Coordinates of C-alpha atoms (C1' of nucleotides) in Angstrom, one line a residue:
Chain A
X233 CA 2.2 34.7 36.0
X234 CA 1.0 38.1 35.0
X235 CA -1.3 38.1 32.0
X236 CA 0.2 40.7 29.6
X237 CA 3.8 39.6 29.7
X238 CA 2.8 36.0 29.4
X239 CA 0.9 36.8 26.2
X240 CA 3.8 38.6 24.8
X241 CA 6.2 35.8 25.5
X242 CA 3.9 33.2 24.2
X243 CA 3.4 35.2 21.0
X244 CA 7.2 35.3 20.5
X245 CA 7.5 31.6 21.2
X246 CA 4.9 31.0 18.5
X247 CA 6.6 33.3 16.0
X248 CA 9.9 31.5 16.7
X249 CA 8.4 28.1 16.1
X250 CA 6.7 29.2 12.9
X251 CA 10.0 30.7 11.6
X252 CA 11.8 27.6 12.6
X253 CA 9.4 25.4 10.8
X254 CA 10.0 27.4 7.6
X255 CA 13.7 27.6 7.9
X256 CA 14.3 24.0 8.9
X257 CA 12.2 23.0 5.9
X258 CA 14.3 25.1 3.7
X259 CA 17.8 24.5 5.1
X260 CA 17.5 21.5 7.3
X261 CA 18.3 20.8 10.9
X262 CA 21.3 23.0 10.8
X263 CA 19.4 26.1 9.8
X264 CA 20.9 29.3 11.2
X265 CA 19.4 30.2 14.6
X266 CA 20.1 33.9 13.8
X267 CA 18.0 33.5 10.6
X268 CA 15.2 32.0 12.6
X269 CA 15.2 34.8 15.2
X270 CA 15.4 37.3 12.3
X271 CA 12.4 35.8 10.4
X272 CA 10.5 35.7 13.7
X273 CA 11.2 39.4 14.1
X274 CA 12.7 38.8 17.5
X275 CA 16.1 39.3 19.1
X276 CA 18.5 36.4 19.1
X277 CA 18.5 36.5 22.9
X278 CA 14.8 35.8 22.9
X279 CA 15.3 32.7 20.9
X280 CA 17.8 31.5 23.5
X281 CA 15.5 32.4 26.3
X282 CA 12.7 30.2 24.9
X283 CA 14.9 27.4 23.6
X284 CA 18.3 27.1 25.3
X285 CA 19.6 24.7 22.7
X286 CA 19.0 23.9 19.1
X287 CA 17.8 20.5 20.2
X288 CA 15.2 22.0 22.5
X289 CA 13.8 23.9 19.6
X290 CA 13.8 20.8 17.4
X291 CA 12.1 18.9 20.2
X292 CA 9.2 21.3 20.3
X293 CA 9.1 21.4 16.5
X294 CA 9.1 17.7 16.0
X295 CA 7.4 16.4 19.2
X296 CA 4.1 15.7 17.4
X297 CA 5.9 13.7 14.7
X298 CA 7.6 11.5 17.3
X299 CA 4.3 11.0 19.1
X300 CA 2.7 9.8 15.9
X301 CA 5.6 7.3 15.3
X302 CA 5.3 6.1 18.9
X303 CA 1.5 5.6 18.5
X304 CA 2.0 3.9 15.2
X305 CA 4.3 1.4 16.8
X306 CA 1.7 0.7 19.5
X307 CA -1.1 0.2 17.1
X308 CA 1.0 -2.0 14.8
X309 CA 1.5 -4.3 17.8
X310 CA -2.1 -5.5 17.0
X311 CA -1.4 -6.2 13.3
X312 CA -1.4 -9.9 12.2
X313 CA 2.2 -10.4 10.9
X314 CA 4.8 -9.3 13.4
X315 CA 7.7 -9.0 10.9
X316 CA 5.6 -7.1 8.4
X317 CA 4.5 -4.7 11.2
X318 CA 8.2 -4.1 12.1
X319 CA 9.1 -3.5 8.4
X320 CA 6.2 -1.1 8.0
X321 CA 7.2 0.8 11.1
X322 CA 10.8 1.1 10.1
X323 CA 9.8 2.4 6.7
X324 CA 7.7 5.1 8.4
X325 CA 10.6 6.0 10.7
X326 CA 12.9 6.4 7.6
X327 CA 10.2 8.4 5.8
X328 CA 9.7 10.6 8.9
X329 CA 13.4 11.1 9.2
X330 CA 13.5 12.2 5.6
X331 CA 11.1 15.0 6.3
X332 CA 14.0 17.4 7.0
X333 CA 17.5 17.4 5.7
X334 CA 19.8 16.4 8.6
X335 CA 17.1 14.9 10.7
X336 CA 18.5 11.3 10.5
X337 CA 21.7 12.8 12.0
X338 CA 19.8 14.7 14.7
X339 CA 17.9 11.7 15.8
X340 CA 21.0 9.5 15.8
X341 CA 22.8 12.0 18.0
X342 CA 19.9 12.4 20.3
X343 CA 19.6 8.6 20.8
X344 CA 23.3 8.4 21.6
X345 CA 23.4 11.5 23.9
X346 CA 21.2 11.6 27.0
X347 CA 21.9 15.3 27.5
X348 CA 20.3 16.2 24.2
X349 CA 17.1 18.1 24.3
X350 CA 15.8 15.6 21.7
X351 CA 16.7 12.5 23.7
X352 CA 13.4 11.9 25.5
X353 CA 11.3 12.0 22.4
X354 CA 13.7 9.8 20.4
X355 CA 14.2 7.3 23.2
X356 CA 10.4 7.0 23.7
X357 CA 10.0 6.3 20.0
X358 CA 12.9 3.7 20.3
X359 CA 11.2 1.8 23.1
X360 CA 8.0 1.7 21.2
X361 CA 9.8 0.2 18.2
X362 CA 11.6 -2.2 20.6
X363 CA 8.3 -3.8 21.5
X364 CA 7.6 -4.3 17.8
X365 CA 10.9 -6.0 17.4
X366 CA 10.5 -8.2 20.4
X367 CA 7.2 -9.4 19.1
X368 CA 8.7 -10.3 15.8
X369 CA 11.5 -12.1 17.6
X370 CA 9.1 -14.0 19.8
X371 CA 7.2 -15.0 16.7
X372 CA 10.4 -16.5 15.5
X373 CA 10.5 -14.3 12.4
X374 CA 13.5 -12.1 13.2
X375 CA 16.9 -13.2 14.6
X376 CA 17.1 -12.9 18.3
X377 CA 20.6 -11.3 18.3
X378 CA 19.5 -8.1 16.7
X379 CA 18.8 -5.0 18.9
X380 CA 16.4 -2.2 18.4
X381 CA 19.2 0.3 18.3
X382 CA 20.9 -1.6 15.5
X383 CA 17.7 -1.8 13.5
X384 CA 16.9 1.9 14.0
X385 CA 20.5 2.8 13.1
X386 CA 20.0 0.8 9.9
X387 CA 16.8 2.6 9.0
X388 CA 18.3 6.0 9.7
X389 CA 21.5 5.1 7.8
X390 CA 19.4 4.3 4.8
X391 CA 17.4 7.5 5.2
X392 CA 20.7 9.4 5.4
X393 CA 22.0 7.6 2.3
X394 CA 18.9 8.3 0.4
X395 CA 19.0 12.0 1.4
X396 CA 22.2 12.5 -0.5
X397 CA 21.7 10.1 -3.3
X398 CA 20.9 11.0 -6.9
X399 CA 18.7 8.1 -7.9
X400 CA 17.4 7.4 -4.4
X401 CA 13.7 7.5 -5.1
X402 CA 12.9 4.1 -3.8
X403 CA 16.2 3.2 -2.3
X404 CA 15.1 3.2 1.3
X405 CA 12.1 1.0 0.7
X406 CA 14.0 -1.5 -1.4
X407 CA 17.0 -1.7 0.9
X408 CA 14.8 -2.0 4.0
X409 CA 12.7 -4.9 2.7
X410 CA 15.9 -6.5 1.3
X411 CA 17.5 -6.2 4.7
X412 CA 14.5 -7.4 6.6
X413 CA 14.7 -10.5 4.4
X414 CA 18.3 -10.8 5.6
X415 CA 17.2 -10.4 9.2
X416 CA 14.9 -13.4 9.0
X417 CA 15.4 -16.0 11.6
X418 CA 16.3 -19.2 9.9
X419 CA 16.8 -21.1 13.1
X420 CA 20.6 -21.4 13.3
Chain B
X211 CA 60.3 26.6 -12.7
X212 CA 63.0 28.2 -10.7
X213 CA 64.5 25.9 -8.1
X214 CA 64.4 27.8 -4.9
X215 CA 60.9 29.0 -5.0
X216 CA 59.6 25.6 -6.0
X217 CA 61.4 24.0 -3.0
X218 CA 59.7 26.5 -0.7
X219 CA 56.3 25.9 -2.2
X220 CA 56.7 22.2 -2.0
X221 CA 57.8 22.3 1.6
X222 CA 54.7 24.4 2.5
X223 CA 52.5 21.9 0.6
X224 CA 54.0 19.0 2.6
X225 CA 53.6 20.9 5.8
X226 CA 50.0 21.5 5.0
X227 CA 49.3 17.9 4.2
X228 CA 51.0 16.7 7.4
X229 CA 48.9 19.2 9.4
X230 CA 45.8 18.2 7.6
X231 CA 46.4 14.5 8.3
X232 CA 46.6 15.3 12.0
X233 CA 43.6 17.6 12.2
X234 CA 41.4 15.4 10.1
X235 CA 42.3 12.5 12.3
X236 CA 41.4 14.5 15.3
X237 CA 38.3 16.4 14.2
X238 CA 37.2 14.7 11.0
X239 CA 36.5 15.8 7.5
X240 CA 35.2 19.2 8.8
X241 CA 38.4 20.2 10.5
X242 CA 39.0 23.9 10.5
X243 CA 41.1 25.0 7.5
X244 CA 42.4 27.8 9.6
X245 CA 43.6 25.3 12.2
X246 CA 45.3 23.3 9.5
X247 CA 47.1 26.4 8.2
X248 CA 48.0 27.4 11.7
X249 CA 49.5 24.0 12.6
X250 CA 51.4 24.0 9.3
X251 CA 52.8 27.4 10.3
X252 CA 51.6 28.9 7.1
X253 CA 49.2 31.7 6.2
X254 CA 45.7 30.8 5.4
X255 CA 46.1 32.2 1.9
X256 CA 48.9 29.7 1.3
X257 CA 46.5 26.9 2.1
X258 CA 44.0 28.2 -0.5
X259 CA 46.8 28.6 -3.1
X260 CA 47.8 25.0 -2.8
X261 CA 44.3 23.6 -2.3
X262 CA 41.5 25.7 -3.7
X263 CA 38.8 23.7 -1.9
X264 CA 38.5 21.5 1.1
X265 CA 37.7 18.6 -1.3
X266 CA 41.0 19.2 -3.2
X267 CA 42.9 18.9 0.1
X268 CA 41.0 15.7 1.0
X269 CA 41.6 14.3 -2.4
X270 CA 45.4 14.7 -2.0
X271 CA 45.2 13.3 1.5
X272 CA 43.0 10.3 0.7
X273 CA 44.1 9.5 -2.8
X274 CA 46.2 6.6 -1.8
X275 CA 43.4 5.1 0.2
X276 CA 41.0 5.2 -2.8
X277 CA 43.7 3.7 -5.0
X278 CA 44.0 0.8 -2.6
X279 CA 40.3 0.2 -2.6
X280 CA 40.3 0.3 -6.4
X281 CA 43.1 -2.2 -6.6
X282 CA 41.4 -4.4 -4.1
X283 CA 38.3 -4.5 -6.2
X284 CA 40.3 -5.5 -9.2
X285 CA 42.2 -8.2 -7.5
X286 CA 39.0 -9.5 -5.9
X287 CA 37.7 -10.1 -9.4
X288 CA 39.8 -13.2 -9.4
X289 CA 38.5 -14.6 -6.2
X290 CA 36.4 -17.8 -6.4
X291 CA 33.0 -16.8 -5.0
X292 CA 31.7 -13.6 -6.6
X293 CA 29.2 -12.7 -3.9
X294 CA 31.8 -13.2 -1.2
X295 CA 34.2 -11.0 -3.1
X296 CA 31.6 -8.2 -3.3
X297 CA 30.7 -8.6 0.4
X298 CA 34.4 -8.4 1.3
X299 CA 35.0 -5.3 -0.7
X300 CA 31.9 -3.5 0.7
X301 CA 33.2 -4.3 4.1
X302 CA 36.5 -2.8 3.3
X303 CA 34.9 0.3 1.8
X304 CA 32.8 0.7 5.0
X305 CA 36.0 0.2 7.1
X306 CA 37.9 2.7 5.0
X307 CA 35.1 5.3 5.2
X308 CA 35.2 4.8 9.0
X309 CA 38.8 6.0 9.1
X310 CA 37.9 9.6 9.6
X311 CA 34.8 11.1 11.1
X312 CA 32.6 12.6 8.4
X313 CA 34.3 10.6 5.6
X314 CA 31.2 8.7 4.6
X315 CA 29.4 12.0 4.0
X316 CA 32.3 13.4 2.1
X317 CA 32.4 10.4 -0.2
X318 CA 28.7 10.4 -0.7
X319 CA 28.7 14.1 -1.6
X320 CA 31.6 13.6 -3.9
X321 CA 29.9 10.8 -5.8
X322 CA 26.8 12.9 -6.2
X323 CA 28.6 16.1 -7.3
X324 CA 30.8 16.1 -10.4
X325 CA 32.2 19.4 -9.4
X326 CA 33.7 18.1 -6.2
X327 CA 37.5 17.8 -6.1
X328 CA 36.9 14.4 -4.6
X329 CA 34.7 13.2 -7.4
X330 CA 37.3 11.6 -9.7
X331 CA 38.8 9.4 -6.9
X332 CA 35.4 8.3 -5.7
X333 CA 33.9 7.6 -9.1
X334 CA 37.0 5.5 -10.0
X335 CA 36.5 3.5 -6.9
X336 CA 32.8 3.2 -7.7
X337 CA 33.4 1.7 -11.2
X338 CA 35.9 -0.8 -9.8
X339 CA 33.2 -1.9 -7.3
X340 CA 30.7 -1.9 -10.2
X341 CA 32.7 -4.7 -12.0
X342 CA 32.6 -6.7 -8.8
X343 CA 28.8 -6.3 -8.6
X344 CA 28.4 -7.2 -12.2
X345 CA 30.3 -10.4 -11.8
X346 CA 28.2 -11.4 -8.8
X347 CA 25.0 -10.6 -10.8
X348 CA 26.2 -12.6 -13.8
X349 CA 27.0 -15.5 -11.5
X350 CA 23.4 -15.3 -10.5
X351 CA 24.1 -14.7 -6.8
X352 CA 22.9 -11.1 -6.6
X353 CA 19.7 -9.7 -7.8
X354 CA 20.0 -7.9 -11.2
X355 CA 18.0 -4.9 -10.3
X356 CA 20.5 -3.6 -7.8
X357 CA 22.9 -0.8 -8.8
X358 CA 26.5 -0.1 -7.6
X359 CA 25.4 3.3 -6.4
X360 CA 22.7 1.8 -4.2
X361 CA 25.0 -0.8 -2.8
X362 CA 27.7 1.8 -2.1
X363 CA 25.1 4.1 -0.5
X364 CA 24.1 1.2 1.7
X365 CA 27.7 0.5 2.8
X366 CA 28.4 4.2 3.5
X367 CA 25.0 4.5 5.3
X368 CA 26.0 1.7 7.6
X369 CA 29.4 3.2 8.2
X370 CA 27.7 6.5 8.9
X371 CA 25.3 4.8 11.4
X372 CA 28.2 3.0 13.1
X373 CA 30.1 6.2 13.4
X374 CA 27.5 7.7 15.7
X375 CA 26.3 4.6 17.4
X376 CA 27.1 3.6 21.0
X377 CA 27.3 -0.2 20.6
X378 CA 28.4 -0.2 17.0
X379 CA 31.4 -2.3 17.3
X380 CA 30.4 -4.9 14.8
X381 CA 27.3 -3.3 13.5
X382 CA 28.6 -2.7 10.0
X383 CA 29.8 -6.2 9.5
X384 CA 26.7 -7.8 10.8
X385 CA 24.4 -5.6 8.8
X386 CA 26.4 -5.9 5.7
X387 CA 26.3 -9.7 5.7
X388 CA 22.7 -9.6 6.7
X389 CA 21.9 -7.4 3.8
X390 CA 23.9 -9.3 1.3
X391 CA 21.9 -12.3 2.3
X392 CA 18.8 -10.2 1.5
X393 CA 20.3 -9.2 -1.9
X394 CA 20.7 -12.8 -2.9
X395 CA 19.1 -13.7 -6.2
X396 CA 16.4 -16.2 -5.6
X397 CA 15.3 -16.2 -9.2
X398 CA 12.0 -14.4 -9.0
Chain C
dA58 C1' 9.6 38.8 33.6
dC59 C1' 11.0 39.4 29.4
dC60 C1' 13.4 41.5 25.4
dT61 C1' 17.3 43.5 22.8
dG62 C1' 21.5 43.7 20.4
dA63 C1' 26.4 44.6 21.1
dA64 C1' 30.2 41.8 22.1
dC65 C1' 33.2 37.7 21.9
dA66 C1' 35.4 34.0 19.7
dC67 C1' 35.1 31.5 16.1
dC68 C1' 34.3 30.2 10.8
dG69 C1' 35.3 30.1 5.2
dT70 C1' 37.0 32.9 1.6
dT71 C1' 39.2 36.7 -0.9
dC72 C1' 42.6 39.9 -2.2
dA73 C1' 45.8 43.9 -1.8
dA74 C1' 50.3 44.3 -0.3
dG75 C1' 54.6 42.5 0.2
dT76 C1' 59.2 39.4 -1.1
Chain D
dA24 C1' 56.0 33.0 -8.3
dC25 C1' 54.7 32.6 -3.9
dC26 C1' 53.4 34.1 0.8
dT27 C1' 51.0 36.9 4.3
dG28 C1' 47.3 38.4 7.0
dA29 C1' 43.8 42.0 7.2
dA30 C1' 39.1 42.3 5.7
dC31 C1' 34.4 40.7 4.9
dA32 C1' 30.4 38.3 5.8
dC33 C1' 28.9 35.0 8.3
dC34 C1' 28.2 31.7 12.6
dG35 C1' 26.8 30.2 17.9
dT36 C1' 26.4 32.0 22.4
dT37 C1' 26.5 35.2 26.4
dC38 C1' 25.2 39.0 29.0
dA39 C1' 24.7 44.0 30.4
dA40 C1' 21.3 47.2 29.7
dG41 C1' 16.8 48.4 29.0
dT42 C1' 11.2 48.0 29.6

DNA sequence: ACCTGAACACCGTTCAAGT
DNA sequence: ACCTGAACACCGTTCAAGT
């Protein structure tokens, strides 16, 4: 743990993250890792030393966002109408996933693949959402045969569709509320 | 239009299409064009001569499928319950898009981009679906503020989500009928 | 301990050279 | 008219060589 080398390494790490934030904003989740290293003014090997996989880099970059989403789910547990709380949260998930091009896909892959460097963050967010869904189901306002994975897949699928739609301005919100209406438990 | 050279060219074209069918089935819409040329036993330049873009190749490969979908929409126009007809068709669209990995994305891109070699096929299919939607709306069973583009985006978004879901066996069908329920016109 | 960049095995795409 | 494959400009990823 020598001081000088650590400071250097940390500075490179920060430069890489700043460059990654820029390039992911410009070119999405698939931004060239070489470009990121280049913009950071650092060798490509240094990028790989700090972030062994693209997912590990995204994890560090997006960790805060997932935390916010997780915290939001927790605080929405206290809101009065369970099904509204779930709908609100799904809308925020979709909006969050629309932050960067390709992010819906990255999250979806991370949820399906435990080896992904993004898995932990995404799975944490998913369980937080799961509690929100459970509450809505126990309140009798959402069908009991729906899983949190399905409902998240739906929200991300809509975010994905909106991302490559021409007139998609409010598509996500409309489709989500429409779908929530369809998910209502009508006691069959 | 000399005979011999034409026969040669046509044979190469057929070899390329056969190879493309195999490799797209194996690796999806993003299959390596080099691999396709390789498996066809043909130079990469020959592939580009016959199919100037990846979309042009996909167009030839999938043309028949889009035709079927278009014809289906037309014949469903005669079925008794307009909203059921629409739901059935959207289900078949989603199922068709699930044929190859990446196909939902290719179709979505083609619909948004008039320059795409896939645009004509996809747009034709879209208008056929549009007539189905219109009929359901005129029958008063689907809200009038919904567009065919939105409804197709929804179906493809679900197909996309199912494609990268673990437990997605019947996700598309369930979500589609659920959503159609939400799209019902309740006369507001 | 950390950094660098050449090296490797791939892409998509173009185009001079061949028949 | 058609075919070929080298060439170019890119990737992601690894690893020997440097400090």
